[in-house]
XYZ file of C-alpha atoms in Angstrom:
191
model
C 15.082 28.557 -10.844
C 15.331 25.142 -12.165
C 16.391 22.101 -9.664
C 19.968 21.944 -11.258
C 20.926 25.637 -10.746
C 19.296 25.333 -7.502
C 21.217 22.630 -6.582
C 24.329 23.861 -7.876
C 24.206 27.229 -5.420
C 24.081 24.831 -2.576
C 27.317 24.048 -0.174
C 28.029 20.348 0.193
C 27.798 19.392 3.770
C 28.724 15.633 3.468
C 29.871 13.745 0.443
C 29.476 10.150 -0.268
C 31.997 8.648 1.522
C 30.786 10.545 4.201
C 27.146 9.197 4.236
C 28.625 6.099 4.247
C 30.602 6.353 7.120
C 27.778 7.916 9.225
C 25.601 4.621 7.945
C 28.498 2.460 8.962
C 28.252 4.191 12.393
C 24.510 4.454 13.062
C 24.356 -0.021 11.706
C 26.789 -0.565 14.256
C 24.485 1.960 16.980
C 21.669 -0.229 16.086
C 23.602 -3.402 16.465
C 24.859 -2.009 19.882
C 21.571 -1.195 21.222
C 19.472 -4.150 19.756
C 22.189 -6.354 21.196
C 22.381 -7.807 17.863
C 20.061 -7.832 14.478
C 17.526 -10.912 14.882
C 14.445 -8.987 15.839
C 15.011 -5.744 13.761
C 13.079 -4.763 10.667
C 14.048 -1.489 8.524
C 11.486 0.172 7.066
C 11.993 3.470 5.217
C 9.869 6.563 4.195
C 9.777 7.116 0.551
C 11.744 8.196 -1.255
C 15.071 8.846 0.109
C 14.685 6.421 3.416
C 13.733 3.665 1.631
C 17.119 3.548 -0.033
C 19.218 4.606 3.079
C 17.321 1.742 4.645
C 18.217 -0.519 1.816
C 22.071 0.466 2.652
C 21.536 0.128 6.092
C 20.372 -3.343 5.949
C 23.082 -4.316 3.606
C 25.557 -2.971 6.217
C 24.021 -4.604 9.096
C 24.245 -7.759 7.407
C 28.182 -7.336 6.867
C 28.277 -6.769 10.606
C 26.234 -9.129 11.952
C 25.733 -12.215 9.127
C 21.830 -12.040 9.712
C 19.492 -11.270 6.762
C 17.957 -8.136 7.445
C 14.657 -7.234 6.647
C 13.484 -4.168 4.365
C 10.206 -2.218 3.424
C 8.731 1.135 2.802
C 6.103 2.974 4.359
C 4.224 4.986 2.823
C 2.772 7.614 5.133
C 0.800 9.584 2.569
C -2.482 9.593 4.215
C -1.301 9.841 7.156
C -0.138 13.396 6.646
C -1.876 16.755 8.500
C -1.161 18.974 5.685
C -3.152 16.706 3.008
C -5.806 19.614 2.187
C -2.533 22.245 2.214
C -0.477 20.757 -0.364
C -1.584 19.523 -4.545
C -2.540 16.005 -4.124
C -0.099 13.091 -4.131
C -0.094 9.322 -5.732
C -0.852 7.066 -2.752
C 2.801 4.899 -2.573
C 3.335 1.019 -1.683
C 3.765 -0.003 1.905
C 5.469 -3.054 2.673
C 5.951 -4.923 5.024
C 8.501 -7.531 4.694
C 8.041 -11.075 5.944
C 4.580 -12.117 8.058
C 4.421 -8.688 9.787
C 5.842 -6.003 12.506
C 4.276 -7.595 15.821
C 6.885 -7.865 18.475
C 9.502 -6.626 16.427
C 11.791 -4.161 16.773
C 11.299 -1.511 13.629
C 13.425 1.017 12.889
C 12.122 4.089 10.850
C 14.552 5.192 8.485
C 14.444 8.757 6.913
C 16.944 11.053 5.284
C 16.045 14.548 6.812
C 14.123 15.160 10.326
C 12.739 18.653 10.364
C 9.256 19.355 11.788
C 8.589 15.783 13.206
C 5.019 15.808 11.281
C 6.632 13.161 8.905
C 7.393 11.031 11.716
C 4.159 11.116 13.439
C 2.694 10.802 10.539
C 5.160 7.186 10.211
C 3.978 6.636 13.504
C 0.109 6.672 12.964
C 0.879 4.372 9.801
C 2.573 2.264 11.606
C -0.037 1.542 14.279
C -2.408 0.643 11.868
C 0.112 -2.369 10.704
C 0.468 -3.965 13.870
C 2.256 -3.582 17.459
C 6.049 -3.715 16.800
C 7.905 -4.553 20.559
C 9.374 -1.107 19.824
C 10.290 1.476 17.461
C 13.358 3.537 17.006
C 14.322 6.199 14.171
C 17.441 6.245 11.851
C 17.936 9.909 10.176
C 20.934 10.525 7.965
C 20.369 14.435 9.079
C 18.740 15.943 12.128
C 18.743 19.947 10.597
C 16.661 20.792 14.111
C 13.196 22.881 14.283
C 10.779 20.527 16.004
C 7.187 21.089 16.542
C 6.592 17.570 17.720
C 8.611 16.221 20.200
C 9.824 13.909 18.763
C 13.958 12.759 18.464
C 15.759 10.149 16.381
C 17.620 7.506 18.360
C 19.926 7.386 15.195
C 21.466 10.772 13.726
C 24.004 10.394 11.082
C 24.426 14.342 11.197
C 22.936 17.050 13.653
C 22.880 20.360 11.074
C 21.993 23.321 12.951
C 19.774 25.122 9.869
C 18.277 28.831 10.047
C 14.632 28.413 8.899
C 15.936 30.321 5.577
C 18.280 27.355 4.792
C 17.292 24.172 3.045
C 18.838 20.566 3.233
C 18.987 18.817 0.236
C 19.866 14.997 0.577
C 21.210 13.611 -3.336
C 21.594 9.331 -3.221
C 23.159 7.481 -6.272
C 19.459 5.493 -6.544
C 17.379 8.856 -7.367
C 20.126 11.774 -7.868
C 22.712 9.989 -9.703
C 25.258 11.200 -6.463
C 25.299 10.978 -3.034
C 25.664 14.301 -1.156
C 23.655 16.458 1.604
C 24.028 19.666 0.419
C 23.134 22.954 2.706
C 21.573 26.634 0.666
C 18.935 29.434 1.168
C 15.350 28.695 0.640
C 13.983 30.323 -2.281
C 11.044 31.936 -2.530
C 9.514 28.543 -4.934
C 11.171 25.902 -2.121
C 9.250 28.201 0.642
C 6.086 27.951 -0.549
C 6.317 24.063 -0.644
């Protein structure tokens, strides 16, 4: 089954105005919490959370007039199932001005599942430097932990059966934006 008709036999769960309402809601969280913007740095998990965390800088800046900064993390390496899965290109981490030390970073992702992404975020991130804390920004929370681990930001909790599958579409890489909800096939379960 090819990725369109995949796609295609999938139930939209939010649209695009609602991702960005959820985005407006989790900058102004953030803002809340922080108490303000002039310590935080965004960095997102390729592919998807690097451009949610390109949207949510753009909409903390609206809020709060401060310049926020952005980068990616690449957590490749870091991952437990390296030896499971084909081998992947190594990405670019960066890290945007000096560094992370004493800051507060925000991990931004588009779906938390397992939690092994995050940890593996986590161990990434310790190797950059000691931020003064770190938080997590998911645009869905679909449930079925095996880490404990929780986002302090959750644009959507999606209750999912281990059969179903979240897709998350954004303009940058999809062309749309959408989260769309379907059954696993028998190709997507052996990923």
């Amino acid at each position: 089954m090819d990725t369109q008709q995949h796609t295609d036999s999938m139930r939209p769960v939010l649209e695009a105005q609602d991702i960005a309402r959820v985005l407006t809601r989790i900058a102004h969280e953030i803002v809340e919490r922080a108490k303000g913007a002039d310590d935080v740095v965004l960095l997102g998990i390729p592919t998807r959370g690097v451009y949610l965390a390109r949207r949510l800088a753009a909409k903390l800046e609206e809020i709060t007039g401060t310049k926020i900064p952005v980068g990616s993390l690449d957590i490749t390496m870091y991952r437990d199932d390296l030896r499971m899965k084909p081998a992947r290109a190594i990405g670019r981490t960066e890290i945007p001005g000096d560094d992370i030390d004493g800051r507060l970073v925000v991990l931004v992702d588009d779906v938390l599942f397992s939690g092994r992404t995050i940890r593996a975020a986590l161990d990434a991130l310790g190797d950059l430097g000691r931020p003064r804390a770190v938080q997590l920004a998911v645009l869905v929370d679909r449930g079925h932990r095996e880490l404990p681990i929780r986002a302090d930001y959750v644009g959507k909790n999606l209750p999912t059966s281990l059969r179903e599958t979240v897709k998350v579409q954004l303009q940058e890489e999809d062309g749309r934006d959408a989260v769309l909800l379907g059954q696993r096939t028998a190709q997507a379960a052996g990923q």
